[in-house]
Amino acid sequence: MREAAESGAVRDGAGRREPFGTGPGPAATQGGSAGRGAPLDGLRVVDFTRVFSGPFATQLLAALGAEVVKVERPDGGDEARDYGNRPDPASPGPPFLAMNHTKKSVAVDLKDPAGRAVARRLIDTADVLVENFRPGVMDRLGLGYDEVAVGNPALVYCSITGFGGTGPLANRAANDLSVQALSGLLSMTGEPDRPPVRTPAPLGDLMAGMFAAVGVLAALREREQSGAGQHVATSMFEAQLNTLNYFYVDYWLNGTVPRPMGTANGLGLPNQAFRTSDGWVCVTSSNERAWRRLCTALDIPECAEDPRFATLRDRYAHRPELVAALSEATGRLSTADCVARLDAAGVSNSPVRDLPEAAAEPQLQAVDAVLTVPVEGLGDVRLVAAPLHFSASSRPTATPPPALGADTGSVLAGLGYAPAEIADLVAAGTVRADGSVDADGSGGTPSGTGTSGP
């Protein structure tokens, strides 16, 4: 078991673990001013997740200062290690790099009773557990909430599933594309009368991870009052539904069935991408004043006086004619000229950029959106930082994504395993320690250090 100073927990006179946040932490002893660390300093998160949704949730918690211990299978670990372009086959691909930095890796065979015993001992030291297996898997492993809460009643246990823990789809295999399809999102993407177009960003995965992190933080806040943990659950399907919330309301209320509209939508008009002489520009007019400014900026005063376009409702009724008139106007201009005119007129707009152009945007540096970590075999790797900034709390130092089992030895030693016990577990294949196990029980490849960032 970790000492209280290391884990962020305090213990009562009988040595029982009290939840993080109930004892006199740094804010209480220092008045909450000088020396304030990251918001989740001292919190231990045991991460039984893989691929995208769960790793994104725990990445957010790591960005807030929590110690995240990622539990992986010894034979290959999280399969996302192999996803994407990999210039160095020995190094993980971009998806794993993006969602697993500033974490530790412990490789444990959960099918082995001895491995499950390791996991249970680790869970007993945790403030938070996050898992994204199918419903019932953790229960079958003896690691379900009801069982582990007996030994650690202060544990906040978060489950992310594909479709929820109950119902006809509960045990259905899920991935982001299937969730986009079943939620109705794919029915409204792309161009009219063309095949569905998926959103390249895995929205269901990432939104589920974000909701999971929010749920964990809420349960931790409640634990400060009750002293007890609880089970938090969310799903990719429910998260995707929340991205479509007003579409569902419109359907239930008015019977509206949304259809593909390209970059347009059924709200403001214009509100879509228009071709320029050398690219594309997105233009939005949210009210009548903006519409008139738009017409002036594009030298089409006749459109401002056209009764077909006088009000938003009129523009809805004459959408094809309006789009044709604006397309002709923007097509005469370069993207840069179009943007300059619209900016000067105070009309919301943006050029459509490819990723190299977007990555070169100075705003990324201005808001500290990029952090850099050294990764063996890849050199300095740039990553997208969590978009969280605090006026008083510090940011944790980002570290490279860990090699598989890089921290097994040191974490097990912290759990009280003797060096000989760790060596026996390694020899039996129960755990994998990527590197030597030293005499003090530590081992593994150092994670290295990186730049500060959320």
CSV table of C-alpha atoms in Angstrom, one decimal:
chain,number,residue,atom,x,y,z
A,1,MET,CA,0.0,0.0,0.0
A,2,ARG,CA,1.3,3.5,-0.7
A,3,GLU,CA,2.0,5.9,2.0
A,4,ALA,CA,-0.5,8.7,2.5
A,5,ALA,CA,1.9,11.4,1.4
A,6,GLU,CA,2.4,9.6,-1.9
A,7,SER,CA,-1.2,8.6,-2.6
A,8,GLY,CA,-2.9,11.8,-1.5
A,9,ALA,CA,-5.0,9.8,0.9
A,10,VAL,CA,-4.9,9.9,4.7
A,11,ARG,CA,-5.5,7.1,7.1
A,12,ASP,CA,-7.4,6.9,10.3
A,13,GLY,CA,-6.0,5.5,13.6
A,14,ALA,CA,-6.8,1.9,12.5
A,15,GLY,CA,-4.9,2.4,9.2
A,16,ARG,CA,-8.0,2.4,7.1
A,17,ARG,CA,-7.9,4.5,3.9
A,18,GLU,CA,-9.8,7.7,3.9
A,19,PRO,CA,-10.8,9.3,0.6
A,20,PHE,CA,-8.7,12.0,-1.0
A,21,GLY,CA,-10.1,15.4,-0.2
A,22,THR,CA,-11.4,14.6,3.3
A,23,GLY,CA,-8.1,15.2,5.1
A,24,PRO,CA,-6.0,18.3,5.6
A,25,GLY,CA,-4.4,18.5,2.2
A,26,PRO,CA,-2.1,21.2,0.9
A,27,ALA,CA,-4.9,23.8,0.4
A,28,ALA,CA,-6.0,23.4,4.0
A,29,THR,CA,-2.5,23.5,5.5
A,30,GLN,CA,-1.3,26.4,3.3
A,31,GLY,CA,-4.4,28.4,3.1
A,32,GLY,CA,-5.0,27.5,-0.5
A,33,SER,CA,-2.6,30.1,-1.8
A,34,ALA,CA,1.2,29.7,-2.2
A,35,GLY,CA,2.3,26.3,-3.4
A,36,ARG,CA,-1.0,25.3,-5.0
A,37,GLY,CA,-0.3,22.3,-7.3
A,38,ALA,CA,-2.4,20.9,-10.1
A,39,PRO,CA,-6.1,20.4,-9.3
A,40,LEU,CA,-5.9,16.6,-9.0
A,41,ASP,CA,-2.5,16.3,-7.4
A,42,GLY,CA,-2.3,13.3,-5.1
A,43,LEU,CA,-5.2,11.5,-6.8
A,44,ARG,CA,-4.5,8.0,-8.2
A,45,VAL,CA,-6.5,6.7,-11.2
A,46,VAL,CA,-6.2,3.1,-12.1
A,47,ASP,CA,-6.9,2.9,-15.9
A,48,PHE,CA,-8.4,-0.3,-17.3
A,49,THR,CA,-9.2,1.3,-20.6
A,50,ARG,CA,-8.1,0.8,-24.2
A,51,VAL,CA,-8.4,2.4,-27.7
A,52,PHE,CA,-10.1,5.9,-27.5
A,53,SER,CA,-13.0,6.6,-25.1
A,54,GLY,CA,-11.4,5.5,-21.9
A,55,PRO,CA,-7.9,6.6,-22.6
A,56,PHE,CA,-9.3,10.1,-23.5
A,57,ALA,CA,-11.1,10.2,-20.2
A,58,THR,CA,-8.0,9.3,-18.2
A,59,GLN,CA,-5.9,11.6,-20.3
A,60,LEU,CA,-8.0,14.5,-19.2
A,61,LEU,CA,-7.6,13.4,-15.5
A,62,ALA,CA,-3.8,13.2,-16.1
A,63,ALA,CA,-3.9,16.7,-17.5
A,64,LEU,CA,-5.5,17.9,-14.3
A,65,GLY,CA,-2.6,16.3,-12.2
A,66,ALA,CA,-3.8,12.9,-11.4
A,67,GLU,CA,-1.4,10.0,-11.3
A,68,VAL,CA,-2.8,7.6,-14.0
A,69,VAL,CA,-1.7,4.0,-13.8
A,70,LYS,CA,-2.6,2.3,-17.1
A,71,VAL,CA,-3.2,-1.5,-16.7
A,72,GLU,CA,-2.5,-3.3,-20.0
A,73,ARG,CA,-2.2,-7.0,-21.1
A,74,PRO,CA,1.4,-8.2,-21.3
A,75,ASP,CA,1.1,-9.5,-24.8
A,76,GLY,CA,0.9,-6.3,-26.8
A,77,GLY,CA,-1.0,-4.0,-24.4
A,78,ASP,CA,-3.6,-1.5,-25.6
A,79,GLU,CA,-4.2,-2.3,-29.3
A,80,ALA,CA,-4.1,1.5,-30.1
A,81,ARG,CA,-0.4,1.2,-29.7
A,82,ASP,CA,-0.4,-0.2,-33.2
A,83,TYR,CA,-2.9,2.3,-34.8
A,84,GLY,CA,-1.9,4.9,-37.4
A,85,ASN,CA,1.3,5.8,-39.2
A,86,ARG,CA,4.4,4.5,-37.3
A,87,PRO,CA,7.7,5.7,-38.7
A,88,ASP,CA,9.4,3.6,-36.0
A,89,PRO,CA,7.6,0.2,-35.7
A,90,ALA,CA,8.9,-0.1,-32.1
A,91,SER,CA,7.2,3.1,-31.1
A,92,PRO,CA,3.4,3.7,-30.7
A,93,GLY,CA,1.3,5.4,-33.3
A,94,PRO,CA,-0.3,8.8,-33.2
A,95,PRO,CA,-3.6,7.8,-31.5
A,96,PHE,CA,-1.7,6.2,-28.6
A,97,LEU,CA,0.7,9.1,-28.3
A,98,ALA,CA,-2.1,11.6,-28.2
A,99,MET,CA,-4.2,9.9,-25.5
A,100,ASN,CA,-1.7,8.2,-23.2
A,101,HIS,CA,1.1,10.6,-22.4
A,102,THR,CA,1.7,11.5,-18.7
A,103,LYS,CA,0.6,8.0,-17.6
A,104,LYS,CA,2.3,5.0,-16.2
A,105,SER,CA,2.0,1.5,-17.7
A,106,VAL,CA,1.6,-1.7,-15.7
A,107,ALA,CA,1.3,-4.9,-17.7
A,108,VAL,CA,-0.7,-7.6,-15.9
A,109,ASP,CA,-2.4,-10.7,-17.1
A,110,LEU,CA,-6.0,-10.4,-15.7
A,111,LYS,CA,-6.8,-13.9,-16.8
A,112,ASP,CA,-4.3,-15.2,-14.3
A,113,PRO,CA,-5.5,-15.4,-10.7
A,114,ALA,CA,-2.1,-14.0,-9.6
A,115,GLY,CA,-2.6,-11.1,-12.0
A,116,ARG,CA,-6.0,-10.4,-10.7
A,117,ALA,CA,-4.6,-10.3,-7.2
A,118,VAL,CA,-2.1,-7.7,-8.3
A,119,ALA,CA,-4.9,-5.7,-9.8
A,120,ARG,CA,-7.0,-5.9,-6.6
A,121,ARG,CA,-4.0,-4.7,-4.5
A,122,LEU,CA,-3.6,-1.8,-7.0
A,123,ILE,CA,-7.3,-0.9,-6.9
A,124,ASP,CA,-7.2,-0.8,-3.1
A,125,THR,CA,-4.8,2.2,-3.4
A,126,ALA,CA,-6.9,4.0,-6.0
A,127,ASP,CA,-9.1,7.0,-5.7
A,128,VAL,CA,-10.6,6.4,-9.2
A,129,LEU,CA,-11.0,3.4,-11.5
A,130,VAL,CA,-12.0,3.8,-15.1
A,131,GLU,CA,-12.8,0.8,-17.4
A,132,ASN,CA,-14.4,0.5,-20.9
A,133,PHE,CA,-14.9,-3.3,-21.3
A,134,ARG,CA,-18.2,-4.7,-22.4
A,135,PRO,CA,-20.8,-5.0,-19.6
A,136,GLY,CA,-20.1,-7.9,-17.3
A,137,VAL,CA,-16.4,-8.4,-18.2
A,138,MET,CA,-15.0,-6.7,-15.0
A,139,ASP,CA,-17.6,-8.7,-12.9
A,140,ARG,CA,-16.4,-12.0,-14.4
A,141,LEU,CA,-12.8,-11.0,-13.6
A,142,GLY,CA,-13.8,-10.4,-10.0
A,143,LEU,CA,-13.1,-6.7,-10.5
A,144,GLY,CA,-16.6,-5.3,-10.7
A,145,TYR,CA,-17.7,-2.4,-8.6
A,146,ASP,CA,-19.6,-4.3,-6.0
A,147,GLU,CA,-16.7,-6.6,-5.3
A,148,VAL,CA,-13.8,-4.0,-5.2
A,149,ALA,CA,-15.9,-1.5,-3.3
A,150,VAL,CA,-15.8,-3.8,-0.3
A,151,GLY,CA,-12.1,-3.3,0.0
A,152,ASN,CA,-12.1,0.3,-1.1
A,153,PRO,CA,-15.5,1.9,-0.3
A,154,ALA,CA,-14.2,5.4,-1.2
A,155,LEU,CA,-13.4,4.3,-4.8
A,156,VAL,CA,-15.0,6.2,-7.6
A,157,TYR,CA,-15.5,3.5,-10.3
A,158,CYS,CA,-16.4,4.7,-13.8
A,159,SER,CA,-17.6,2.4,-16.6
A,160,ILE,CA,-17.7,3.5,-20.3
A,161,THR,CA,-19.7,1.1,-22.5
A,162,GLY,CA,-20.8,1.2,-26.1
A,163,PHE,CA,-24.5,1.4,-25.6
A,164,GLY,CA,-25.1,1.4,-21.9
A,165,GLY,CA,-25.3,-1.3,-19.2
A,166,THR,CA,-28.8,-2.4,-19.9
A,167,GLY,CA,-31.2,-2.7,-22.8
A,168,PRO,CA,-31.3,-4.6,-26.2
A,169,LEU,CA,-28.0,-3.1,-27.4
A,170,ALA,CA,-26.1,-3.5,-24.1
A,171,ASN,CA,-23.9,-6.4,-25.3
A,172,ARG,CA,-23.5,-5.2,-28.9
A,173,ALA,CA,-20.0,-4.6,-30.1
A,174,ALA,CA,-19.4,-0.8,-30.5
A,175,ASN,CA,-17.0,1.4,-32.3
A,176,ASP,CA,-17.3,5.1,-33.2
A,177,LEU,CA,-18.6,4.4,-36.7
A,178,SER,CA,-21.4,2.1,-35.5
A,179,VAL,CA,-22.4,4.7,-32.9
A,180,GLN,CA,-22.5,7.5,-35.5
A,181,ALA,CA,-24.7,5.2,-37.6
A,182,LEU,CA,-27.1,4.0,-34.9
A,183,SER,CA,-27.5,7.5,-33.4
A,184,GLY,CA,-28.7,9.0,-36.7
A,185,LEU,CA,-25.6,11.2,-37.2
A,186,LEU,CA,-24.6,9.5,-40.5
A,187,SER,CA,-28.1,10.2,-42.0
A,188,MET,CA,-27.4,13.9,-41.9
A,189,THR,CA,-23.7,14.2,-42.9
A,190,GLY,CA,-22.3,14.7,-46.4
A,191,GLU,CA,-23.9,16.2,-49.4
A,192,PRO,CA,-27.6,15.8,-50.5
A,193,ASP,CA,-28.2,12.6,-52.5
A,194,ARG,CA,-24.8,11.3,-51.8
A,195,PRO,CA,-23.5,8.4,-49.6
A,196,PRO,CA,-23.2,9.0,-45.8
A,197,VAL,CA,-19.9,10.6,-44.7
A,198,ARG,CA,-18.5,9.8,-41.3
A,199,THR,CA,-16.9,12.5,-39.2
A,200,PRO,CA,-13.1,11.7,-39.2
A,201,ALA,CA,-12.8,12.7,-35.5
A,202,PRO,CA,-14.2,9.9,-33.4
A,203,LEU,CA,-16.9,12.0,-31.7
A,204,GLY,CA,-18.7,9.2,-29.9
A,205,ASP,CA,-15.4,8.0,-28.4
A,206,LEU,CA,-14.2,11.4,-27.4
A,207,MET,CA,-17.5,12.7,-26.1
A,208,ALA,CA,-17.9,9.6,-24.0
A,209,GLY,CA,-14.5,10.1,-22.5
A,210,MET,CA,-15.3,13.7,-21.7
A,211,PHE,CA,-18.6,12.8,-20.0
A,212,ALA,CA,-16.8,10.1,-18.1
A,213,ALA,CA,-14.2,12.6,-16.8
A,214,VAL,CA,-17.0,15.0,-15.8
A,215,GLY,CA,-18.8,12.2,-14.0
A,216,VAL,CA,-15.7,11.2,-12.1
A,217,LEU,CA,-15.1,14.8,-11.0
A,218,ALA,CA,-18.7,15.1,-9.9
A,219,ALA,CA,-18.4,11.9,-7.9
A,220,LEU,CA,-15.2,13.0,-6.3
A,221,ARG,CA,-16.9,16.3,-5.3
A,222,GLU,CA,-19.8,14.3,-3.7
A,223,ARG,CA,-17.3,12.1,-1.9
A,224,GLU,CA,-16.0,15.1,-0.1
A,225,GLN,CA,-19.4,15.3,1.5
A,226,SER,CA,-20.3,11.7,2.0
A,227,GLY,CA,-16.8,10.1,2.4
A,228,ALA,CA,-18.0,7.2,0.1
A,229,GLY,CA,-17.4,6.4,-3.6
A,230,GLN,CA,-19.9,5.3,-6.1
A,231,HIS,CA,-20.3,3.7,-9.6
A,232,VAL,CA,-20.4,6.2,-12.5
A,233,ALA,CA,-21.6,5.0,-15.9
A,234,THR,CA,-21.8,6.5,-19.4
A,235,SER,CA,-21.7,5.2,-22.9
A,236,MET,CA,-20.6,6.2,-26.4
A,237,PHE,CA,-24.2,6.0,-27.6
A,238,GLU,CA,-25.5,8.4,-25.0
A,239,ALA,CA,-22.6,10.7,-25.6
A,240,GLN,CA,-23.3,10.8,-29.3
A,241,LEU,CA,-27.0,11.4,-28.6
A,242,ASN,CA,-26.0,14.5,-26.6
A,243,THR,CA,-24.1,15.9,-29.7
A,244,LEU,CA,-27.5,15.7,-31.5
A,245,ASN,CA,-29.6,17.0,-28.6
A,246,TYR,CA,-31.5,19.7,-30.4
A,247,PHE,CA,-32.0,17.6,-33.5
A,248,TYR,CA,-33.9,15.0,-31.4
A,249,VAL,CA,-35.9,17.8,-29.7
A,250,ASP,CA,-36.8,19.2,-33.1
A,251,TYR,CA,-37.9,15.7,-34.3
A,252,TRP,CA,-39.9,14.9,-31.1
A,253,LEU,CA,-41.5,18.4,-31.1
A,254,ASN,CA,-42.0,19.1,-34.8
A,255,GLY,CA,-41.4,15.9,-36.6
A,256,THR,CA,-38.4,17.4,-38.4
A,257,VAL,CA,-36.2,14.8,-40.1
A,258,PRO,CA,-32.7,16.3,-40.8
A,259,ARG,CA,-31.1,15.5,-44.1
A,260,PRO,CA,-27.5,16.0,-45.4
A,261,MET,CA,-26.8,19.7,-46.2
A,262,GLY,CA,-23.0,19.6,-46.7
A,263,THR,CA,-21.5,22.4,-44.6
A,264,ALA,CA,-24.9,24.2,-44.2
A,265,ASN,CA,-27.4,23.7,-41.5
A,266,GLY,CA,-31.0,24.6,-40.7
A,267,LEU,CA,-30.2,27.5,-38.4
A,268,GLY,CA,-28.6,30.7,-39.7
A,269,LEU,CA,-28.5,31.5,-43.4
A,270,PRO,CA,-26.0,31.8,-44.9
A,271,ASN,CA,-24.1,29.4,-42.8
A,272,GLN,CA,-21.8,27.3,-44.9
A,273,ALA,CA,-18.7,27.0,-47.0
A,274,PHE,CA,-18.5,29.0,-50.3
A,275,ARG,CA,-15.9,28.5,-53.0
A,276,THR,CA,-13.5,31.3,-53.7
A,277,SER,CA,-11.1,31.7,-56.6
A,278,ASP,CA,-8.4,29.7,-54.9
A,279,GLY,CA,-10.1,27.8,-52.1
A,280,TRP,CA,-13.1,27.9,-49.7
A,281,VAL,CA,-14.4,30.2,-47.0
A,282,CYS,CA,-17.0,29.6,-44.4
A,283,VAL,CA,-19.5,32.4,-43.9
A,284,THR,CA,-22.1,32.9,-41.2
A,285,SER,CA,-24.8,35.5,-41.0
A,286,SER,CA,-26.7,35.3,-37.7
A,287,ASN,CA,-29.1,38.3,-38.0
A,288,GLU,CA,-30.4,41.0,-40.3
A,289,ARG,CA,-27.6,43.5,-39.5
A,290,ALA,CA,-24.9,40.9,-40.2
A,291,TRP,CA,-26.7,40.0,-43.5
A,292,ARG,CA,-26.5,43.6,-44.7
A,293,ARG,CA,-22.9,44.0,-43.7
A,294,LEU,CA,-22.2,40.8,-45.6
A,295,CYS,CA,-23.8,42.1,-48.7
A,296,THR,CA,-21.8,45.3,-48.5
A,297,ALA,CA,-18.5,43.5,-47.9
A,298,LEU,CA,-19.1,41.3,-51.0
A,299,ASP,CA,-20.3,44.2,-53.2
A,300,ILE,CA,-23.7,42.7,-53.7
A,301,PRO,CA,-26.0,45.6,-52.4
A,302,GLU,CA,-28.8,44.3,-54.5
A,303,CYS,CA,-29.1,41.2,-52.4
A,304,ALA,CA,-29.5,43.3,-49.3
A,305,GLU,CA,-32.6,45.0,-50.9
A,306,ASP,CA,-34.0,41.8,-52.5
A,307,PRO,CA,-37.3,41.0,-50.8
A,308,ARG,CA,-36.6,37.3,-51.2
A,309,PHE,CA,-33.7,37.7,-48.7
A,310,ALA,CA,-35.2,40.4,-46.4
A,311,THR,CA,-35.6,38.1,-43.3
A,312,LEU,CA,-34.2,34.8,-42.1
A,313,ARG,CA,-37.5,33.2,-43.0
A,314,ASP,CA,-37.4,34.7,-46.5
A,315,ARG,CA,-33.9,33.4,-46.9
A,316,TYR,CA,-34.9,29.9,-45.8
A,317,ALA,CA,-37.6,30.0,-48.5
A,318,HIS,CA,-35.1,31.0,-51.2
A,319,ARG,CA,-32.0,29.1,-50.1
A,320,PRO,CA,-30.9,28.0,-53.6
A,321,GLU,CA,-31.1,31.5,-55.0
A,322,LEU,CA,-29.2,33.0,-52.1
A,323,VAL,CA,-26.5,30.4,-52.2
A,324,ALA,CA,-26.1,30.9,-55.9
A,325,ALA,CA,-25.7,34.7,-55.5
A,326,LEU,CA,-23.2,34.4,-52.7
A,327,SER,CA,-21.2,31.7,-54.5
A,328,GLU,CA,-20.9,34.0,-57.5
A,329,ALA,CA,-19.7,36.8,-55.3
A,330,THR,CA,-17.1,34.8,-53.3
A,331,GLY,CA,-15.9,33.1,-56.5
A,332,ARG,CA,-14.7,36.4,-57.8
A,333,LEU,CA,-12.4,36.9,-54.8
A,334,SER,CA,-9.4,35.1,-53.4
A,335,THR,CA,-9.8,33.5,-50.1
A,336,ALA,CA,-7.5,36.1,-48.5
A,337,ASP,CA,-9.4,39.0,-50.0
A,338,CYS,CA,-12.7,37.5,-49.0
A,339,VAL,CA,-11.6,37.0,-45.4
A,340,ALA,CA,-10.2,40.5,-45.2
A,341,ARG,CA,-13.4,42.0,-46.5
A,342,LEU,CA,-15.6,40.0,-44.1
A,343,ASP,CA,-13.3,40.7,-41.2
A,344,ALA,CA,-13.4,44.4,-41.8
A,345,ALA,CA,-17.2,44.2,-42.0
A,346,GLY,CA,-17.5,42.2,-38.7
A,347,VAL,CA,-19.0,39.2,-40.4
A,348,SER,CA,-18.2,35.8,-38.9
A,349,ASN,CA,-16.0,33.8,-41.4
A,350,SER,CA,-13.1,31.5,-41.6
A,351,PRO,CA,-10.9,30.1,-44.4
A,352,VAL,CA,-11.1,26.3,-44.9
A,353,ARG,CA,-7.6,25.0,-44.1
A,354,ASP,CA,-5.9,21.7,-44.4
A,355,LEU,CA,-4.1,20.4,-41.4
A,356,PRO,CA,-0.6,21.7,-42.3
A,357,GLU,CA,-2.1,25.2,-42.6
A,358,ALA,CA,-4.1,24.8,-39.4
A,359,ALA,CA,-1.0,23.5,-37.5
A,360,ALA,CA,0.9,26.6,-38.5
A,361,GLU,CA,-1.7,29.0,-37.0
A,362,PRO,CA,0.0,31.3,-34.4
A,363,GLN,CA,-3.0,31.0,-32.2
A,364,LEU,CA,-1.9,27.5,-31.2
A,365,GLN,CA,1.2,28.9,-29.6
A,366,ALA,CA,-0.7,31.8,-28.1
A,367,VAL,CA,-3.0,29.5,-26.1
A,368,ASP,CA,-0.4,26.9,-25.3
A,369,ALA,CA,-2.2,24.3,-27.3
A,370,VAL,CA,0.9,22.4,-28.1
A,371,LEU,CA,3.2,20.5,-25.8
A,372,THR,CA,6.4,18.6,-26.7
A,373,VAL,CA,7.6,15.3,-25.2
A,374,PRO,CA,10.7,13.2,-26.2
A,375,VAL,CA,9.7,9.7,-27.4
A,376,GLU,CA,12.3,7.0,-27.9
A,377,GLY,CA,12.8,6.3,-31.6
A,378,LEU,CA,10.8,9.4,-32.6
A,379,GLY,CA,12.6,12.3,-31.0
A,380,ASP,CA,10.6,15.3,-29.8
A,381,VAL,CA,6.9,14.7,-30.5
A,382,ARG,CA,4.4,17.5,-30.5
A,383,LEU,CA,1.0,16.7,-28.9
A,384,VAL,CA,-2.3,18.7,-28.5
A,385,ALA,CA,-2.6,19.9,-24.9
A,386,ALA,CA,-5.9,19.8,-22.9
A,387,PRO,CA,-7.7,23.1,-23.3
A,388,LEU,CA,-7.7,23.9,-19.6
A,389,HIS,CA,-6.1,26.9,-18.0
A,390,PHE,CA,-6.2,27.8,-14.3
A,391,SER,CA,-5.4,31.2,-12.7
A,392,ALA,CA,-3.8,29.6,-9.6
A,393,SER,CA,-3.4,25.9,-10.0
A,394,SER,CA,-0.2,24.7,-11.7
A,395,ARG,CA,0.0,22.4,-14.7
A,396,PRO,CA,1.6,19.0,-14.4
A,397,THR,CA,4.7,18.3,-16.4
A,398,ALA,CA,3.9,16.2,-19.5
A,399,THR,CA,5.8,12.9,-19.9
A,400,PRO,CA,6.0,10.6,-22.9
A,401,PRO,CA,3.6,7.8,-23.3
A,402,PRO,CA,5.0,4.8,-21.4
A,403,ALA,CA,6.5,1.7,-22.9
A,404,LEU,CA,4.4,-1.4,-22.3
A,405,GLY,CA,5.1,-2.4,-18.7
A,406,ALA,CA,7.5,0.4,-18.1
A,407,ASP,CA,6.3,1.0,-14.6
A,408,THR,CA,5.4,-2.5,-13.5
A,409,GLY,CA,8.3,-2.9,-11.2
A,410,SER,CA,8.1,0.4,-9.4
A,411,VAL,CA,4.3,0.3,-9.0
A,412,LEU,CA,4.4,-3.3,-7.6
A,413,ALA,CA,7.2,-2.3,-5.3
A,414,GLY,CA,5.0,0.5,-4.1
A,415,LEU,CA,2.2,-2.0,-3.4
A,416,GLY,CA,4.5,-3.9,-1.1
A,417,TYR,CA,5.8,-6.7,-3.4
A,418,ALA,CA,9.3,-7.8,-2.6
A,419,PRO,CA,11.9,-7.9,-5.5
A,420,ALA,CA,11.8,-11.7,-5.5
A,421,GLU,CA,8.0,-11.7,-5.7
A,422,ILE,CA,8.1,-9.3,-8.7
A,423,ALA,CA,10.8,-11.5,-10.4
A,424,ASP,CA,8.6,-14.6,-9.9
A,425,LEU,CA,5.6,-12.8,-11.4
A,426,VAL,CA,7.7,-11.7,-14.4
A,427,ALA,CA,9.1,-15.2,-14.9
A,428,ALA,CA,5.6,-16.7,-14.7
A,429,GLY,CA,4.3,-14.3,-17.4
A,430,THR,CA,1.8,-12.8,-15.0
A,431,VAL,CA,3.3,-9.4,-15.3
A,432,ARG,CA,5.6,-7.7,-17.8
A,433,ALA,CA,8.3,-5.3,-16.6
A,434,ASP,CA,9.8,-3.6,-19.6
A,435,GLY,CA,13.4,-3.3,-18.3
A,436,SER,CA,15.3,-4.7,-15.4
A,437,VAL,CA,13.8,-5.2,-11.9
A,438,ASP,CA,16.3,-3.6,-9.5
A,439,ALA,CA,17.2,-4.8,-6.1
A,440,ASP,CA,14.7,-2.3,-4.5
A,441,GLY,CA,11.9,-3.8,-6.6
A,442,SER,CA,11.8,-0.9,-9.1
A,443,GLY,CA,12.2,-1.3,-12.7
A,444,GLY,CA,11.2,-0.4,-16.2
A,445,THR,CA,12.1,2.2,-18.7
A,446,PRO,CA,12.1,5.7,-17.4
A,447,SER,CA,9.3,7.8,-18.9
A,448,GLY,CA,11.5,10.8,-19.3
A,449,THR,CA,10.3,14.4,-19.0
A,450,GLY,CA,8.6,16.9,-21.3
A,451,THR,CA,7.3,20.4,-21.4
A,452,SER,CA,4.8,21.7,-18.9
A,453,GLY,CA,1.3,21.6,-20.2
A,454,PRO,CA,-2.2,20.4,-19.3
